C-alpha positions as CSV (number, residue, x, y, z in Angstrom):
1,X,0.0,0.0,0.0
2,X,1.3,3.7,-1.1
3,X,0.5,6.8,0.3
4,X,1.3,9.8,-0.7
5,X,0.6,11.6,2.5
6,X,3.1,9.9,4.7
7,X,5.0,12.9,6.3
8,X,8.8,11.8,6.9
9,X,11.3,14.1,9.3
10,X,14.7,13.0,9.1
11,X,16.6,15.3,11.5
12,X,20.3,16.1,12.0
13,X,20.7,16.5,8.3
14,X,20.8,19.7,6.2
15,X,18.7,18.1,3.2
16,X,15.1,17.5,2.6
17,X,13.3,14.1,3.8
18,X,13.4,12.8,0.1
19,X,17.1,13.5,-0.2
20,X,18.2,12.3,3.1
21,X,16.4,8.9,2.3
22,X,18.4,8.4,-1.3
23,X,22.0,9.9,-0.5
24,X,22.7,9.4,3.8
25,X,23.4,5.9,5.1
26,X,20.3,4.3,6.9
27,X,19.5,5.7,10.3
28,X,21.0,2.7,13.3
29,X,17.7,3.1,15.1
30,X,16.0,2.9,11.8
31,X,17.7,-0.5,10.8
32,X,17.6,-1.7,14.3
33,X,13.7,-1.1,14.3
34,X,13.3,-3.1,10.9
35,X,15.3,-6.2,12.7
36,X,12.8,-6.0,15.2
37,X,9.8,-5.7,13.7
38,X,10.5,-8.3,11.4
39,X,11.7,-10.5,14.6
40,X,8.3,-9.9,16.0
41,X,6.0,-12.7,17.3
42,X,2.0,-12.9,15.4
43,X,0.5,-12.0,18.7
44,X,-3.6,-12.0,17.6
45,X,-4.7,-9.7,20.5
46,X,-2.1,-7.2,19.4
47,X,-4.1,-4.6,17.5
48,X,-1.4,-2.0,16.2
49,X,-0.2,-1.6,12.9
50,X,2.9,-3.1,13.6
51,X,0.8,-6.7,14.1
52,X,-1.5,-6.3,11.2
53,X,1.2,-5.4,8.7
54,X,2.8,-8.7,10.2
55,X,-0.1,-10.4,9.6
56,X,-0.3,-9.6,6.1
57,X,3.1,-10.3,6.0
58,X,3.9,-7.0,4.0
59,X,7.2,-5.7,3.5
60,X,9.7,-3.2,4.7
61,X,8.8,-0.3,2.8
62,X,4.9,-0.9,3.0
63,X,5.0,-1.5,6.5
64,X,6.1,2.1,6.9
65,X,4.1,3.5,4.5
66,X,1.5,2.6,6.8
67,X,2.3,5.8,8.9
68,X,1.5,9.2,7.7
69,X,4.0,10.7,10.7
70,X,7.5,9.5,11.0
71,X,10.0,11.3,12.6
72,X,13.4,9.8,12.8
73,X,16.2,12.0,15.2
74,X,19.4,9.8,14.1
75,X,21.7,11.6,15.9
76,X,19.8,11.2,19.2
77,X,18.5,7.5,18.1
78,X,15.3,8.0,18.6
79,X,12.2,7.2,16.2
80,X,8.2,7.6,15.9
81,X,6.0,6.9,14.1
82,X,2.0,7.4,14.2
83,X,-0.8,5.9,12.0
84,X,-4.5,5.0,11.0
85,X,-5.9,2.1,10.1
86,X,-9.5,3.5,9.1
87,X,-10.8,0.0,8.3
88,X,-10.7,-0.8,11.9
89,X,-10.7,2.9,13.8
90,X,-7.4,2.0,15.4
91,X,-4.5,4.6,15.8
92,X,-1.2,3.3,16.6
93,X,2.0,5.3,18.0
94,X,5.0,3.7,17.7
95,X,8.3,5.1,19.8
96,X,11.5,3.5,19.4
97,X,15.5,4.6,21.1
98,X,18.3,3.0,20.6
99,X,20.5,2.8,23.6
100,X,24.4,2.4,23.1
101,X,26.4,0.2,25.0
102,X,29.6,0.0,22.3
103,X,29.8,1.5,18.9
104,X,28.8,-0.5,17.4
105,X,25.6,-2.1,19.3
106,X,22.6,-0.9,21.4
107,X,19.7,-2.0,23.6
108,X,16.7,-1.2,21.0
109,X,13.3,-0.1,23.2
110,X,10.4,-0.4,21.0
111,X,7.4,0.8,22.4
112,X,3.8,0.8,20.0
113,X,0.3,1.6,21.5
114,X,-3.1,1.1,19.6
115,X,-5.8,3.4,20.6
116,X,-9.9,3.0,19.6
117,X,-11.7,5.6,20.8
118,X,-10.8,6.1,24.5
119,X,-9.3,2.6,25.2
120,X,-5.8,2.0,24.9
121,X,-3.2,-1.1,24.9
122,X,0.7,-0.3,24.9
123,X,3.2,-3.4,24.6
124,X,7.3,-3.1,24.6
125,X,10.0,-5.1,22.8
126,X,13.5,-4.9,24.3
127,X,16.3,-6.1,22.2
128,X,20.1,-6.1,21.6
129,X,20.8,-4.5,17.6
130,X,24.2,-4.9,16.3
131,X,26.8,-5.9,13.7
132,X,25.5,-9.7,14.3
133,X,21.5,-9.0,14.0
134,X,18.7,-9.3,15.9
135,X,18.5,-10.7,19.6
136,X,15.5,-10.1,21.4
137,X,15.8,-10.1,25.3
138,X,13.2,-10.4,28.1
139,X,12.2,-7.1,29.7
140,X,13.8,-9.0,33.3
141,X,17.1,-8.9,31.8
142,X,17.5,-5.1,31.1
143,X,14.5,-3.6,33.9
144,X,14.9,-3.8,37.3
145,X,12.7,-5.2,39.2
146,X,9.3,-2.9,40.0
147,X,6.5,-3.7,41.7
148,X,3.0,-2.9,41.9
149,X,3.4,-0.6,45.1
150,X,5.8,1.7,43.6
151,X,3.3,2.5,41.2
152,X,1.3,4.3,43.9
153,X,1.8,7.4,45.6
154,X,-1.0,7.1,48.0
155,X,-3.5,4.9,49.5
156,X,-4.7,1.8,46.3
157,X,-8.4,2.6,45.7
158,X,-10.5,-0.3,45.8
159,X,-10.9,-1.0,42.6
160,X,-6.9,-2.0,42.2
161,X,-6.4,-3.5,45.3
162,X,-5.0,-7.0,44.4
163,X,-4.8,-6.1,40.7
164,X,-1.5,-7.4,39.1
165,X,-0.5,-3.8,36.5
166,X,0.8,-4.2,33.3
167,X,4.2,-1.9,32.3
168,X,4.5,-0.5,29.0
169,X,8.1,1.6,28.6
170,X,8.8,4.5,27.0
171,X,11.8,5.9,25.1
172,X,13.1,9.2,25.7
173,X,14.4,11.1,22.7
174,X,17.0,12.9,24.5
175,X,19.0,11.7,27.2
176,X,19.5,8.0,28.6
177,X,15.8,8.0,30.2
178,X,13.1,5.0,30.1
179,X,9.6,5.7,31.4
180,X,7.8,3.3,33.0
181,X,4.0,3.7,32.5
182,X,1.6,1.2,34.8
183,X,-1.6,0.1,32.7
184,X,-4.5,-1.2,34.8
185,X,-6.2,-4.6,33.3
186,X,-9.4,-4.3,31.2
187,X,-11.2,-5.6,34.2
188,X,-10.0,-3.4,36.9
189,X,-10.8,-0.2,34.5
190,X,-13.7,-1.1,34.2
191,X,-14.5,-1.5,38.0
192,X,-12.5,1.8,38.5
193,X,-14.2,3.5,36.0
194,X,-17.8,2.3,37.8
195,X,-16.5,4.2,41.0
196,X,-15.3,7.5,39.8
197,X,-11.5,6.7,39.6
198,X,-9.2,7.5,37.1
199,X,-6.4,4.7,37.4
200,X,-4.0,7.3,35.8
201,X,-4.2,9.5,38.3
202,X,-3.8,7.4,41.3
203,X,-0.6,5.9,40.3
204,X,2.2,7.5,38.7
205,X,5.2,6.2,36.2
206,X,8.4,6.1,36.9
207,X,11.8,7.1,35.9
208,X,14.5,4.7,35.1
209,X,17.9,5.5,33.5
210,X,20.3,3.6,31.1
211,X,23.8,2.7,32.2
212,X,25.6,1.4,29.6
213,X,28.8,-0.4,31.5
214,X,25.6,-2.9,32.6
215,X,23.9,-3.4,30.0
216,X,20.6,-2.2,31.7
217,X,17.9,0.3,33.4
218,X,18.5,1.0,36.4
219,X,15.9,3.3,39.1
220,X,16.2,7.1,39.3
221,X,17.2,8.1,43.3
């Protein structure tokens, strides 16, 4: 599928979008992004446009024309990308950073959420992009560990008492910072919705910062 709509911002360069794409060498994060989406598993509850173009099994180069906004910041490794799907009324944001631990390899944080309407479901990829490909890594092996309480800056309301939070992560585009953003199950929204609370007001993310000599996040002070 072609569009001719699809805004591209390449950054750091002095040339237009069109020219930066035919005469500069592909972007690291860009490349490392394409190892992982290609690397990534056919989830069916996954509803972003990353999935569906999976699905479909659609190349490279369709797969992004799939966005109409793409901005890529090379010389801060950072990437995003948003996009429709009209058949379906979903809206996908894709945010990716590469984070260097040599020069020639990084830690690739690939965050995409898929929005209908008011409801939203965010899922992270973590993996290791380098001269030797692709090598996806489980998100205990670069996060520390966080749990549900730390979430919470006051008193748990009810309706997440007991409730297990999901963790999407995302990228920063400057610096060597990782948000951590708690999602309440479909479940305990709904309760909390029922009784007035906003689940994204009662907790709060949290900071985490890259350190390279590791190989990992570790917590903010």
């Amino acid at each position: 599928m072609q569009r001719s709509h699809v805004l591209m911002l390449v950054l750091g360069t002095g040339w237009t979008a069109s020219q930066a794409q035919t005469t500069t060498p592909t972007p690291q994060v860009l490349d490392a992004v394409r190892q992982a989406i290609a690397a990534l598993p056919l989830v069916p509850a996954e509803g972003s446009l990353l999935a569906w173009a999976r699905q479909e099994r659609l190349s490279w180069s369709a797969t992004q024309n799939l966005f109409e906004m793409q901005l890529i910041d090379p010389a801060n490794q950072f990437l995003e990308w948003r996009g429709l799907r009209a058949e379906s009324g979903i809206f996908t944001t894709v945010r990716a950073a590469l984070y260097v631990k040599t020069s020639q390899a990084g830690l690739l944080v690939l965050n995409r959420e898929w929005c209908r309407l008011d409801r939203c479901t965010a899922r992270t990829t973590f993996g290791w992009a380098g001269p030797q490909g692709w090598r996806a890594v489980t998100e205990a092996a670069v996060i520390p560990l966080l749990r549900d309480a730390d979430f919470f800056p006051g008193p748990v309301p009810a309706c997440l008492k007991g409730v297990s939070l999901g963790v999407s992560y995302l990228p920063a585009r400057f610096g060597s910072g990782l948000t951590a953003v708690p999602h309440a199950p479909t479940a305990a929204l709904n309760a909390c919705r029922a009784a007035g609370v906003d689940p994204s007001v009662v907790t709060r993310p949290m900071q985490l910062s890259w350190h390279a000599s590791a190989g990992k996040f570790r917590r903010l002070p």
